[in-house]
mmCIF file of C-alpha atoms in Angstrom:
data_model
loop_
_atom_site.group_PDB
_atom_site.id
_atom_site.type_symbol
_atom_site.label_atom_id
_atom_site.label_comp_id
_atom_site.label_asym_id
_atom_site.label_seq_id
_atom_site.Cartn_x
_atom_site.Cartn_y
_atom_site.Cartn_z
ATOM 1 C CA MET C 13 -15.854 1.658 7.902
ATOM 2 C CA LYS C 14 -13.203 -0.921 6.915
ATOM 3 C CA TYR C 15 -13.235 -2.666 3.572
ATOM 4 C CA PHE C 16 -12.330 -6.190 2.878
ATOM 5 C CA LEU C 17 -12.417 -7.898 -0.419
ATOM 6 C CA PRO C 18 -12.368 -10.743 -2.627
ATOM 7 C CA ILE C 19 -12.546 -13.144 -4.502
ATOM 8 C CA ILE C 20 -14.458 -15.657 -6.555
ATOM 9 C CA LEU C 21 -13.531 -16.543 -10.150
ATOM 10 C CA LEU C 22 -15.603 -18.315 -12.682
ATOM 11 C CA LEU C 23 -14.147 -19.425 -15.981
ATOM 12 C CA PHE C 24 -16.287 -19.719 -18.942
ATOM 13 C CA ALA C 25 -16.053 -19.791 -22.657
ATOM 14 C CA THR C 26 -18.367 -18.441 -25.205
ATOM 15 C CA ALA C 27 -19.513 -20.392 -28.315
ATOM 16 C CA SER C 28 -21.567 -19.821 -31.248
ATOM 17 C CA CYS C 29 -24.892 -21.411 -31.592
ATOM 18 C CA LYS C 30 -22.969 -24.617 -32.194
ATOM 19 C CA GLN C 31 -21.398 -24.475 -29.024
ATOM 20 C CA GLU C 32 4.466 7.229 3.203
ATOM 21 C CA LYS C 33 6.489 9.336 2.733
ATOM 22 C CA GLU C 34 10.003 8.144 3.255
ATOM 23 C CA LYS C 35 11.906 8.769 6.509
ATOM 24 C CA ALA C 36 15.816 8.743 6.603
ATOM 25 C CA THR C 37 17.651 6.894 9.406
ATOM 26 C CA GLU C 38 21.193 7.030 10.464
ATOM 27 C CA PRO C 39 22.808 3.646 9.820
ATOM 28 C CA VAL C 40 23.590 1.647 12.911
ATOM 29 C CA THR C 41 24.313 -1.969 11.721
ATOM 30 C CA SER C 42 22.472 -4.982 13.163
ATOM 31 C CA LYS C 43 24.564 -7.986 14.007
ATOM 32 C CA VAL C 44 22.750 -11.172 12.748
ATOM 33 C CA GLU C 45 23.944 -14.685 13.617
ATOM 34 C CA LEU C 46 22.692 -18.268 13.091
ATOM 35 C CA GLN C 47 22.940 -20.294 16.283
ATOM 36 C CA HIS C 48 22.729 -23.953 16.448
ATOM 37 C CA GLY C 49 21.909 -25.583 19.705
ATOM 38 C CA SER C 50 20.142 -28.559 21.380
ATOM 39 C CA ASP C 51 16.780 -27.120 20.181
ATOM 40 C CA GLY C 52 17.956 -26.610 16.602
ATOM 41 C CA TYR C 53 18.687 -23.490 14.749
ATOM 42 C CA GLN C 54 17.802 -19.971 15.628
ATOM 43 C CA LEU C 55 18.361 -16.563 14.106
ATOM 44 C CA LEU C 56 19.826 -13.931 16.591
ATOM 45 C CA VAL C 57 19.519 -10.289 15.719
ATOM 46 C CA ASP C 58 21.728 -8.267 18.040
ATOM 47 C CA GLY C 59 21.842 -11.192 20.286
ATOM 48 C CA ALA C 60 18.025 -11.659 20.657
ATOM 49 C CA PRO C 61 16.154 -14.689 19.119
ATOM 50 C CA PHE C 62 14.235 -13.569 15.819
ATOM 51 C CA TYR C 63 11.748 -15.987 14.172
ATOM 52 C CA ILE C 64 10.896 -14.479 10.647
ATOM 53 C CA GLN C 65 7.121 -13.763 10.487
ATOM 54 C CA GLY C 66 7.418 -12.208 7.071
ATOM 55 C CA ALA C 67 6.061 -11.491 3.612
ATOM 56 C CA GLY C 68 7.377 -11.111 0.058
ATOM 57 C CA LEU C 69 6.927 -7.454 -0.509
ATOM 58 C CA GLU C 70 7.807 -5.283 -3.424
ATOM 59 C CA PHE C 71 5.215 -2.643 -3.978
ATOM 60 C CA GLY C 72 2.773 -3.613 -1.160
ATOM 61 C CA SER C 73 2.191 -1.571 2.078
ATOM 62 C CA ILE C 74 4.994 -1.789 4.669
ATOM 63 C CA PRO C 75 2.750 -0.047 7.265
ATOM 64 C CA GLU C 76 0.045 -2.664 6.763
ATOM 65 C CA LEU C 77 2.523 -5.424 7.269
ATOM 66 C CA ALA C 78 3.615 -4.013 10.415
ATOM 67 C CA LYS C 79 0.062 -3.421 11.494
ATOM 68 C CA HIS C 80 -0.795 -6.990 11.036
ATOM 69 C CA GLY C 81 2.079 -8.336 12.991
ATOM 70 C CA GLY C 82 4.742 -9.171 10.500
ATOM 71 C CA ASN C 83 8.211 -8.544 11.519
ATOM 72 C CA ALA C 84 10.100 -8.769 8.336
ATOM 73 C CA PHE C 85 9.893 -8.744 4.520
ATOM 74 C CA ARG C 86 11.874 -9.869 1.568
ATOM 75 C CA THR C 87 12.604 -8.132 -1.602
ATOM 76 C CA TRP C 88 13.740 -9.549 -4.998
ATOM 77 C CA ARG C 89 16.239 -6.852 -5.983
ATOM 78 C CA THR C 90 18.116 -3.737 -4.388
ATOM 79 C CA ASP C 91 16.211 -1.417 -6.594
ATOM 80 C CA ASN C 92 12.691 -2.114 -7.695
ATOM 81 C CA GLY C 93 12.403 0.561 -10.409
ATOM 82 C CA GLN C 94 10.160 2.774 -8.206
ATOM 83 C CA ARG C 95 12.205 3.055 -4.971
ATOM 84 C CA SER C 96 15.816 2.564 -4.042
ATOM 85 C CA GLY C 97 16.989 -0.157 -1.684
ATOM 86 C CA LYS C 98 17.863 2.480 0.777
ATOM 87 C CA ALA C 99 14.362 4.060 0.749
ATOM 88 C CA VAL C 100 12.838 0.617 1.185
ATOM 89 C CA LEU C 101 15.259 -0.120 4.144
ATOM 90 C CA ASP C 102 14.478 3.334 5.693
ATOM 91 C CA GLU C 103 10.783 2.785 5.655
ATOM 92 C CA ALA C 104 11.172 -0.742 7.106
ATOM 93 C CA GLN C 105 13.239 0.773 9.898
ATOM 94 C CA ALA C 106 10.726 3.274 10.583
ATOM 95 C CA HIS C 107 8.030 0.647 11.141
ATOM 96 C CA GLY C 108 10.350 -1.769 13.111
ATOM 97 C CA LEU C 109 10.650 -4.303 10.362
ATOM 98 C CA LYS C 110 13.667 -6.209 9.190
ATOM 99 C CA VAL C 111 14.568 -7.013 5.541
ATOM 100 C CA MET C 112 15.918 -9.920 3.572
ATOM 101 C CA MET C 113 17.384 -7.809 0.799
ATOM 102 C CA GLY C 114 17.099 -9.569 -2.539
ATOM 103 C CA ILE C 115 20.019 -9.237 -5.136
ATOM 104 C CA GLU C 116 19.163 -9.595 -8.646
ATOM 105 C CA VAL C 117 21.346 -12.467 -10.152
ATOM 106 C CA ALA C 118 21.041 -13.308 -13.959
ATOM 107 C CA ARG C 119 19.090 -16.408 -14.908
ATOM 108 C CA GLU C 120 20.023 -18.996 -17.529
ATOM 109 C CA ARG C 121 16.369 -19.108 -18.609
ATOM 110 C CA HIS C 122 16.649 -15.393 -19.543
ATOM 111 C CA GLY C 123 19.768 -16.156 -21.722
ATOM 112 C CA PHE C 124 22.649 -15.573 -19.290
ATOM 113 C CA ASP C 125 25.545 -18.046 -19.917
ATOM 114 C CA TYR C 126 27.551 -19.040 -16.807
ATOM 115 C CA ASN C 127 30.347 -20.361 -18.952
ATOM 116 C CA ASP C 128 31.018 -16.569 -19.948
ATOM 117 C CA THR C 129 33.619 -15.876 -17.201
ATOM 118 C CA ALA C 130 33.779 -12.051 -18.203
ATOM 119 C CA ALA C 131 30.094 -11.639 -17.799
ATOM 120 C CA VAL C 132 30.046 -13.589 -14.531
ATOM 121 C CA ARG C 133 32.922 -11.286 -13.257
ATOM 122 C CA ARG C 134 31.121 -8.082 -14.233
ATOM 123 C CA GLN C 135 27.903 -9.420 -12.421
ATOM 124 C CA LEU C 136 29.989 -10.024 -9.273
ATOM 125 C CA GLU C 137 31.421 -6.396 -9.336
ATOM 126 C CA ASP C 138 28.100 -4.852 -9.939
ATOM 127 C CA ILE C 139 26.625 -6.740 -6.921
ATOM 128 C CA ARG C 140 29.626 -5.622 -4.909
ATOM 129 C CA GLN C 141 28.633 -1.899 -5.308
ATOM 130 C CA GLN C 142 24.964 -2.798 -4.326
ATOM 131 C CA VAL C 143 26.155 -4.442 -1.200
ATOM 132 C CA MET C 144 28.593 -1.730 -0.308
ATOM 133 C CA GLU C 145 25.759 0.804 -0.461
ATOM 134 C CA LEU C 146 23.372 -0.885 1.679
ATOM 135 C CA LYS C 147 25.434 -3.208 4.036
ATOM 136 C CA ASP C 148 25.339 -0.915 7.281
ATOM 137 C CA HIS C 149 21.652 -0.301 7.261
ATOM 138 C CA PRO C 150 19.966 -1.487 10.640
ATOM 139 C CA ALA C 151 17.001 -2.963 8.872
ATOM 140 C CA LEU C 152 19.110 -5.457 6.857
ATOM 141 C CA ILE C 153 19.218 -9.029 8.139
ATOM 142 C CA ILE C 154 19.763 -11.272 5.165
ATOM 143 C CA TRP C 155 21.188 -10.996 1.619
ATOM 144 C CA GLY C 156 19.029 -13.035 -0.827
ATOM 145 C CA ILE C 157 21.329 -13.974 -3.598
ATOM 146 C CA GLY C 158 19.159 -14.526 -6.647
ATOM 147 C CA ASN C 159 15.682 -15.885 -7.058
ATOM 148 C CA GLU C 160 14.921 -19.338 -8.375
ATOM 149 C CA LEU C 161 18.077 -19.596 -10.305
ATOM 150 C CA ASN C 162 17.459 -23.347 -10.634
ATOM 151 C CA LEU C 163 14.269 -22.762 -12.579
ATOM 152 C CA ARG C 164 14.690 -24.288 -16.117
ATOM 153 C CA ALA C 165 18.500 -24.121 -15.608
ATOM 154 C CA THR C 166 21.044 -26.770 -16.689
ATOM 155 C CA ASN C 167 24.461 -25.262 -15.912
ATOM 156 C CA PRO C 168 25.524 -25.918 -12.426
ATOM 157 C CA LYS C 169 28.131 -23.156 -12.688
ATOM 158 C CA VAL C 170 25.503 -20.770 -11.522
ATOM 159 C CA TRP C 171 26.114 -22.096 -7.918
ATOM 160 C CA ASP C 172 29.850 -21.506 -8.388
ATOM 161 C CA ALA C 173 28.774 -17.807 -9.169
ATOM 162 C CA VAL C 174 26.448 -17.755 -6.100
ATOM 163 C CA ASN C 175 29.106 -18.990 -3.980
ATOM 164 C CA GLU C 176 31.558 -16.393 -5.189
ATOM 165 C CA ILE C 177 28.939 -13.682 -4.529
ATOM 166 C CA SER C 178 28.383 -14.986 -1.015
ATOM 167 C CA LYS C 179 32.123 -15.043 -0.297
ATOM 168 C CA MET C 180 32.528 -11.400 -1.498
ATOM 169 C CA ILE C 181 29.542 -10.389 0.687
ATOM 170 C CA HIS C 182 31.148 -11.984 3.720
ATOM 171 C CA SER C 183 34.330 -10.302 2.950
ATOM 172 C CA ILE C 184 32.890 -6.920 3.218
ATOM 173 C CA ASP C 185 29.987 -7.344 5.437
ATOM 174 C CA THR C 186 30.361 -9.710 8.420
ATOM 175 C CA ASN C 187 27.187 -8.771 10.010
ATOM 176 C CA HIS C 188 24.666 -10.336 7.814
ATOM 177 C CA LEU C 189 23.875 -13.744 6.269
ATOM 178 C CA THR C 190 23.553 -14.992 2.923
ATOM 179 C CA THR C 191 21.044 -17.428 1.145
ATOM 180 C CA THR C 192 19.615 -18.217 -2.157
ATOM 181 C CA SER C 193 15.998 -18.876 -3.065
ATOM 182 C CA LEU C 194 15.203 -22.292 -4.785
ATOM 183 C CA ALA C 195 12.144 -23.188 -6.784
ATOM 184 C CA GLY C 196 11.327 -26.376 -5.108
ATOM 185 C CA ILE C 197 13.962 -28.888 -3.767
ATOM 186 C CA SER C 198 15.504 -32.116 -4.750
ATOM 187 C CA LYS C 199 18.410 -34.131 -3.721
ATOM 188 C CA GLU C 200 20.353 -33.405 -6.784
ATOM 189 C CA LEU C 201 19.883 -29.662 -6.238
ATOM 190 C CA VAL C 202 20.809 -29.850 -2.600
ATOM 191 C CA ASP C 203 23.919 -31.840 -3.347
ATOM 192 C CA ASP C 204 24.958 -29.162 -5.983
ATOM 193 C CA ILE C 205 24.525 -26.417 -3.364
ATOM 194 C CA LYS C 206 26.521 -28.393 -0.707
ATOM 195 C CA GLU C 207 29.306 -28.938 -3.184
ATOM 196 C CA ARG C 208 29.407 -25.709 -5.141
ATOM 197 C CA ALA C 209 27.880 -23.120 -2.818
ATOM 198 C CA PRO C 210 29.075 -23.993 0.727
ATOM 199 C CA ASP C 211 29.577 -20.450 1.765
ATOM 200 C CA LEU C 212 25.881 -19.728 1.905
ATOM 201 C CA ASP C 213 24.733 -19.553 5.619
ATOM 202 C CA LEU C 214 21.281 -21.120 5.043
ATOM 203 C CA LEU C 215 19.106 -22.482 2.229
ATOM 204 C CA SER C 216 15.839 -20.914 1.162
ATOM 205 C CA VAL C 217 12.957 -22.947 -0.497
ATOM 206 C CA GLN C 218 9.855 -21.677 -2.404
ATOM 207 C CA MET C 219 6.836 -23.911 -2.718
ATOM 208 C CA TYR C 220 3.172 -23.587 -2.962
ATOM 209 C CA ALA C 221 0.621 -26.516 -2.629
ATOM 210 C CA ASP C 222 3.368 -28.996 -2.403
ATOM 211 C CA ILE C 223 4.865 -27.312 0.684
ATOM 212 C CA VAL C 224 2.939 -29.799 2.871
ATOM 213 C CA ASN C 225 5.535 -32.224 1.690
ATOM 214 C CA LEU C 226 8.562 -29.908 2.466
ATOM 215 C CA PRO C 227 9.582 -31.545 5.799
ATOM 216 C CA ALA C 228 9.795 -34.798 4.055
ATOM 217 C CA TYR C 229 11.809 -33.502 1.100
ATOM 218 C CA ILE C 230 14.171 -31.681 3.544
ATOM 219 C CA ASP C 231 14.880 -34.985 5.239
ATOM 220 C CA SER C 232 15.207 -37.163 1.999
ATOM 221 C CA CYS C 233 17.347 -34.531 0.430
ATOM 222 C CA GLY C 234 19.824 -34.727 3.399
ATOM 223 C CA TRP C 235 19.764 -31.115 4.309
ATOM 224 C CA ASP C 236 20.458 -30.803 7.980
ATOM 225 C CA GLY C 237 21.162 -27.118 8.036
ATOM 226 C CA ALA C 238 18.875 -24.151 8.669
ATOM 227 C CA TYR C 239 16.472 -23.045 6.017
ATOM 228 C CA LEU C 240 13.750 -20.415 5.253
ATOM 229 C CA VAL C 241 10.707 -20.678 3.229
ATOM 230 C CA THR C 242 10.957 -17.529 1.074
ATOM 231 C CA GLU C 243 7.813 -17.988 -1.050
ATOM 232 C CA TRP C 244 4.725 -19.941 -0.124
ATOM 233 C CA GLY C 245 0.852 -19.212 -0.234
ATOM 234 C CA ALA C 246 -1.842 -19.980 -2.863
ATOM 235 C CA THR C 247 -1.898 -23.191 -4.769
ATOM 236 C CA GLY C 248 0.192 -22.553 -7.879
ATOM 237 C CA HIS C 249 -1.455 -22.135 -11.258
ATOM 238 C CA TRP C 250 0.602 -25.127 -12.287
ATOM 239 C CA GLU C 251 -0.879 -27.337 -9.506
ATOM 240 C CA VAL C 252 -4.679 -26.845 -10.133
ATOM 241 C CA PRO C 253 -7.272 -28.452 -12.573
ATOM 242 C CA LEU C 254 -7.504 -26.997 -16.140
ATOM 243 C CA THR C 255 -10.663 -26.362 -18.094
ATOM 244 C CA GLU C 256 -11.265 -28.022 -21.377
ATOM 245 C CA TRP C 257 -9.798 -25.065 -23.008
ATOM 246 C CA GLY C 258 -6.660 -25.079 -20.823
ATOM 247 C CA ALA C 259 -7.362 -22.291 -18.237
ATOM 248 C CA PRO C 260 -6.280 -23.019 -14.754
ATOM 249 C CA VAL C 261 -9.001 -22.919 -12.149
ATOM 250 C CA GLU C 262 -8.212 -20.439 -9.438
ATOM 251 C CA ASN C 263 -9.277 -21.019 -5.814
ATOM 252 C CA ASN C 264 -11.650 -18.504 -4.291
ATOM 253 C CA SER C 265 -10.447 -16.166 -1.397
ATOM 254 C CA THR C 266 -12.001 -18.135 1.182
ATOM 255 C CA ASP C 267 -10.454 -21.463 0.114
ATOM 256 C CA LYS C 268 -7.006 -19.502 -0.301
ATOM 257 C CA ALA C 269 -7.146 -18.414 3.329
ATOM 258 C CA ARG C 270 -7.939 -21.888 4.614
ATOM 259 C CA PHE C 271 -4.946 -23.221 2.632
ATOM 260 C CA TYR C 272 -2.695 -20.556 3.982
ATOM 261 C CA LYS C 273 -3.428 -21.420 7.420
ATOM 262 C CA GLU C 274 -3.165 -25.245 6.820
ATOM 263 C CA ARG C 275 0.115 -24.930 5.030
ATOM 264 C CA PHE C 276 1.769 -22.712 7.465
ATOM 265 C CA LEU C 277 0.845 -24.821 10.491
ATOM 266 C CA THR C 278 1.639 -28.158 8.758
ATOM 267 C CA ALA C 279 4.843 -27.319 6.931
ATOM 268 C CA ILE C 280 6.441 -24.216 8.396
ATOM 269 C CA ASP C 281 5.544 -23.557 12.155
ATOM 270 C CA SER C 282 5.866 -27.190 12.921
ATOM 271 C CA GLN C 283 9.544 -27.350 11.753
ATOM 272 C CA ARG C 284 11.242 -24.745 13.952
ATOM 273 C CA GLU C 285 14.227 -26.881 14.669
ATOM 274 C CA GLN C 286 15.408 -26.100 11.201
ATOM 275 C CA CYS C 287 13.089 -23.732 9.630
ATOM 276 C CA VAL C 288 14.051 -20.060 11.072
ATOM 277 C CA GLY C 289 10.957 -18.486 9.571
ATOM 278 C CA SER C 290 9.032 -17.780 6.238
ATOM 279 C CA PHE C 291 7.867 -14.988 3.765
ATOM 280 C CA VAL C 292 4.356 -15.488 2.620
ATOM 281 C CA PHE C 293 3.686 -14.535 -1.038
ATOM 282 C CA LEU C 294 2.573 -11.794 -1.865
ATOM 283 C CA TRP C 295 1.963 -8.896 0.318
ATOM 284 C CA GLY C 296 0.479 -6.741 -2.335
ATOM 285 C CA GLN C 297 -0.977 -7.403 -5.719
ATOM 286 C CA LYS C 298 0.347 -8.563 -9.241
ATOM 287 C CA GLN C 299 -0.871 -10.105 -12.406
ATOM 288 C CA GLU C 300 0.181 -13.636 -12.675
ATOM 289 C CA ARG C 301 -2.343 -15.559 -14.765
ATOM 290 C CA THR C 302 -5.022 -13.390 -12.984
ATOM 291 C CA PRO C 303 -4.763 -10.164 -11.123
ATOM 292 C CA THR C 304 -6.026 -11.957 -7.903
ATOM 293 C CA TRP C 305 -4.062 -15.216 -7.778
ATOM 294 C CA TYR C 306 -1.173 -14.550 -5.628
ATOM 295 C CA GLY C 307 -1.504 -11.239 -3.873
ATOM 296 C CA VAL C 308 -3.253 -11.012 -0.581
ATOM 297 C CA TYR C 309 -4.343 -7.463 -1.600
ATOM 298 C CA LEU C 310 -6.273 -6.312 -4.414
ATOM 299 C CA GLU C 311 -5.297 -3.497 -6.824
ATOM 300 C CA ASP C 312 -7.220 -0.781 -5.155
ATOM 301 C CA GLY C 313 -5.394 -1.913 -1.745
ATOM 302 C CA SER C 314 -8.300 -3.784 -0.327
ATOM 303 C CA SER C 315 -7.328 -6.781 1.777
ATOM 304 C CA THR C 316 -8.417 -10.478 1.395
ATOM 305 C CA ALA C 317 -9.324 -13.189 3.827
ATOM 306 C CA SER C 318 -5.679 -14.345 3.575
ATOM 307 C CA VAL C 319 -4.450 -11.188 5.398
ATOM 308 C CA ASP C 320 -6.895 -11.981 8.277
ATOM 309 C CA VAL C 321 -5.404 -15.534 8.411
ATOM 310 C CA MET C 322 -1.906 -14.146 8.422
ATOM 311 C CA HIS C 323 -2.850 -11.652 11.206
ATOM 312 C CA TYR C 324 -4.159 -14.698 13.179
ATOM 313 C CA LEU C 325 -0.947 -16.858 12.534
ATOM 314 C CA TRP C 326 1.317 -13.988 13.633
ATOM 315 C CA ASN C 327 -0.680 -12.688 16.434
ATOM 316 C CA GLY C 328 -2.752 -15.728 17.790
ATOM 317 C CA SER C 329 -6.040 -13.629 17.465
ATOM 318 C CA TRP C 330 -8.213 -12.386 14.573
ATOM 319 C CA PRO C 331 -8.336 -8.774 13.324
ATOM 320 C CA GLU C 332 -11.207 -6.718 14.553
ATOM 321 C CA ASN C 333 -12.959 -6.826 11.154
ATOM 322 C CA GLN C 334 -12.804 -9.818 9.014
ATOM 323 C CA SER C 335 -13.374 -10.357 5.288
ATOM 324 C CA PRO C 336 -16.601 -11.850 4.090
ATOM 325 C CA ALA C 337 -16.567 -15.617 3.365
ATOM 326 C CA ILE C 338 -17.829 -17.168 0.268
ATOM 327 C CA ASP C 339 -19.933 -20.231 0.564
ATOM 328 C CA SER C 340 -20.957 -20.878 -3.092
ATOM 329 C CA VAL C 341 -20.951 -19.315 -6.446
ATOM 330 C CA ARG C 342 -22.843 -20.138 -9.623
ATOM 331 C CA LEU C 343 -22.805 -19.096 -13.169
ATOM 332 C CA ASN C 344 -25.904 -20.511 -15.068
ATOM 333 C CA GLY C 345 -26.202 -23.011 -12.365
ATOM 334 C CA GLN C 346 -22.780 -24.275 -12.770
ATOM 335 C CA ARG C 347 -19.719 -24.088 -10.345
ATOM 336 C CA PRO C 348 -16.306 -22.816 -11.142
ATOM 337 C CA GLY C 349 -14.240 -25.274 -13.016
ATOM 338 C CA GLU C 350 -17.110 -27.115 -14.517
ATOM 339 C CA ASN C 351 -16.315 -26.179 -18.155
ATOM 340 C CA ILE C 352 -19.024 -23.542 -18.586
ATOM 341 C CA TYR C 353 -19.758 -22.880 -22.150
ATOM 342 C CA LEU C 354 -22.169 -19.897 -22.921
ATOM 343 C CA LYS C 355 -23.770 -18.591 -26.133
ATOM 344 C CA ALA C 356 -22.143 -15.411 -27.287
ATOM 345 C CA GLY C 357 -24.449 -12.354 -26.819
ATOM 346 C CA SER C 358 -27.002 -14.290 -24.509
ATOM 347 C CA SER C 359 -27.634 -13.391 -20.881
ATOM 348 C CA TYR C 360 -27.315 -15.774 -17.981
ATOM 349 C CA PRO C 361 -27.749 -15.559 -14.174
ATOM 350 C CA ALA C 362 -24.884 -15.545 -11.820
ATOM 351 C CA ALA C 363 -25.057 -15.657 -7.971
ATOM 352 C CA ALA C 364 -22.879 -15.868 -4.917
ATOM 353 C CA TRP C 365 -23.785 -17.013 -1.379
ATOM 354 C CA THR C 366 -21.744 -15.160 1.173
ATOM 355 C CA THR C 367 -21.472 -14.554 4.920
ATOM 356 C CA ASP C 368 -19.662 -12.059 6.876
ATOM 357 C CA PRO C 369 -18.118 -12.930 10.306
ATOM 358 C CA ASP C 370 -18.998 -9.526 11.730
ATOM 359 C CA ASN C 371 -22.553 -9.515 10.398
ATOM 360 C CA ASP C 372 -21.741 -6.405 8.415
ATOM 361 C CA ALA C 373 -23.573 -5.562 5.177
ATOM 362 C CA ILE C 374 -21.941 -6.918 2.020
ATOM 363 C CA THR C 375 -21.594 -4.944 -1.259
ATOM 364 C CA TYR C 376 -20.675 -6.693 -4.470
ATOM 365 C CA LYS C 377 -18.849 -5.908 -7.642
ATOM 366 C CA TRP C 378 -19.037 -8.465 -10.510
ATOM 367 C CA TYR C 379 -16.860 -7.946 -13.733
ATOM 368 C CA ILE C 380 -15.590 -9.932 -16.720
ATOM 369 C CA MET C 381 -12.115 -10.159 -18.179
ATOM 370 C CA LYS C 382 -10.726 -12.053 -21.130
ATOM 371 C CA GLU C 383 -8.607 -14.896 -20.282
ATOM 372 C CA SER C 384 -4.942 -13.859 -20.229
ATOM 373 C CA THR C 385 -2.832 -14.843 -23.159
ATOM 374 C CA ASP C 386 0.398 -13.014 -21.950
ATOM 375 C CA LEU C 387 1.720 -15.856 -19.867
ATOM 376 C CA GLY C 388 4.914 -15.352 -18.054
ATOM 377 C CA ASP C 389 7.245 -17.848 -16.585
ATOM 378 C CA GLY C 390 8.498 -18.015 -12.912
ATOM 379 C CA GLY C 391 6.679 -14.766 -12.112
ATOM 380 C CA ASP C 392 7.911 -12.831 -15.026
ATOM 381 C CA LEU C 393 5.993 -9.571 -15.780
ATOM 382 C CA GLU C 394 2.546 -10.196 -17.429
ATOM 383 C CA SER C 395 0.108 -7.605 -18.740
ATOM 384 C CA VAL C 396 -3.356 -7.396 -17.165
ATOM 385 C CA PRO C 397 -6.334 -8.050 -19.403
ATOM 386 C CA GLU C 398 -8.768 -5.150 -19.579
ATOM 387 C CA VAL C 399 -12.014 -5.341 -17.621
ATOM 388 C CA LEU C 400 -14.905 -5.555 -20.126
ATOM 389 C CA GLU C 401 -17.503 -2.917 -19.283
ATOM 390 C CA GLY C 402 -21.322 -2.961 -19.620
ATOM 391 C CA TYR C 403 -21.690 -6.943 -19.386
ATOM 392 C CA ILE C 404 -23.398 -6.983 -15.993
ATOM 393 C CA THR C 405 -26.793 -5.839 -16.909
ATOM 394 C CA THR C 406 -28.502 -5.713 -13.417
ATOM 395 C CA ALA C 407 -27.753 -3.991 -10.200
ATOM 396 C CA GLN C 408 -24.487 -5.138 -8.459
ATOM 397 C CA GLN C 409 -25.963 -7.427 -5.938
ATOM 398 C CA ALA C 410 -25.371 -11.108 -4.788
ATOM 399 C CA ALA C 411 -27.336 -12.169 -7.812
ATOM 400 C CA VAL C 412 -26.942 -10.553 -11.198
ATOM 401 C CA GLU C 413 -27.571 -11.193 -14.821
ATOM 402 C CA MET C 414 -24.524 -11.233 -17.166
ATOM 403 C CA ARG C 415 -24.462 -10.706 -20.931
ATOM 404 C CA VAL C 416 -21.949 -12.816 -22.612
ATOM 405 C CA PRO C 417 -19.514 -10.881 -24.935
ATOM 406 C CA GLU C 418 -20.147 -11.183 -28.711
ATOM 407 C CA GLU C 419 -16.619 -12.349 -29.386
ATOM 408 C CA THR C 420 -16.065 -16.147 -29.038
ATOM 409 C CA GLY C 421 -13.372 -16.920 -26.615
ATOM 410 C CA ALA C 422 -12.377 -17.688 -22.918
ATOM 411 C CA TYR C 423 -13.426 -15.375 -20.173
ATOM 412 C CA ARG C 424 -13.270 -15.039 -16.335
ATOM 413 C CA LEU C 425 -16.068 -13.601 -14.200
ATOM 414 C CA PHE C 426 -14.814 -12.156 -10.964
ATOM 415 C CA ILE C 427 -16.840 -11.011 -7.871
ATOM 416 C CA ASP C 428 -15.424 -8.785 -5.085
ATOM 417 C CA ARG C 429 -17.152 -8.497 -1.842
ATOM 418 C CA LYS C 430 -16.844 -5.747 0.598
ATOM 419 C CA SER C 431 -18.108 -5.268 4.244
#
């Protein structure tokens, strides 16, 4: 039986009574080119057109991506701390996937000073060694020079450094393209890139709910070259309503899947004259505000409805077994985002109304977490709040009784559905 999961989140506050094994390959370099013709821009890999149907993937399943019809993935660094870049490329090659290999470039918001010429030079030489090690691998197609270097940055010399890195790469690797991934886009930013980093082969942009406006932004910014969308997906935690106590209200998994489909068709697939592909975020799971916000998989490896949608978008047909859909959910009769205040230590009803596209039986798992207080910036590492055990006091079904923790504070109620 195949399992699919999630997810519903209810935010509430308590108050007092007052309130695979890796496989090596022999390197045979692929030749990657960017062609501009009457129909617009097109990537060519070994002379054949290649439209990127990809995902951001660091610790997620490469075989699952291939199974669902993806043809590429991007990383954020050449060594993710668990596996080397070569090991990642080898597994990609074994499953017929191509890779935009990320290169970690220091960020101003983390304290790096781009006026420090010696530090910039050391960084360039370190990156040279990374490129030399991986440049001939057949799974490689693009070098991603840094990620969101513009985020909370003020020194435009970062783009001078990016340009020098790109020039260095092109001097030792004539087979692959270079890009840098931007957090959003503006005319000022595009003008800086044009002036200071002209060696880049194409631009990469990362947007979430606002991606529906990306075609208009590309036009108004005067970018007439090729571009990629290297992160897109769920509505960002900075783009949603907040509760009265400042917690962002997460969309449920069914709404997320609908947004994935709408955003891809509206802002990515319709722009093929300039947009040569995209990488959905995130093929895997991570903690960012919640453990379910951005990943299309759960921590136990179970897939969500967003995987079903990406399968459809990449293949033109739905997977054999789809995730259950959530129609509605209530906690003490209230919907998510309705500023739910509950009395500490008291019990309240919670219920979910769900359907399954395949008419499979659905099982449920409800659990409570404290609202996260370890809030990173720009995807920085966050710790996962612990699951509070013993507060679902009835059998795990579509309707349950929940006892509120004694400690006054902000909490989230999650429900996983499997079929």
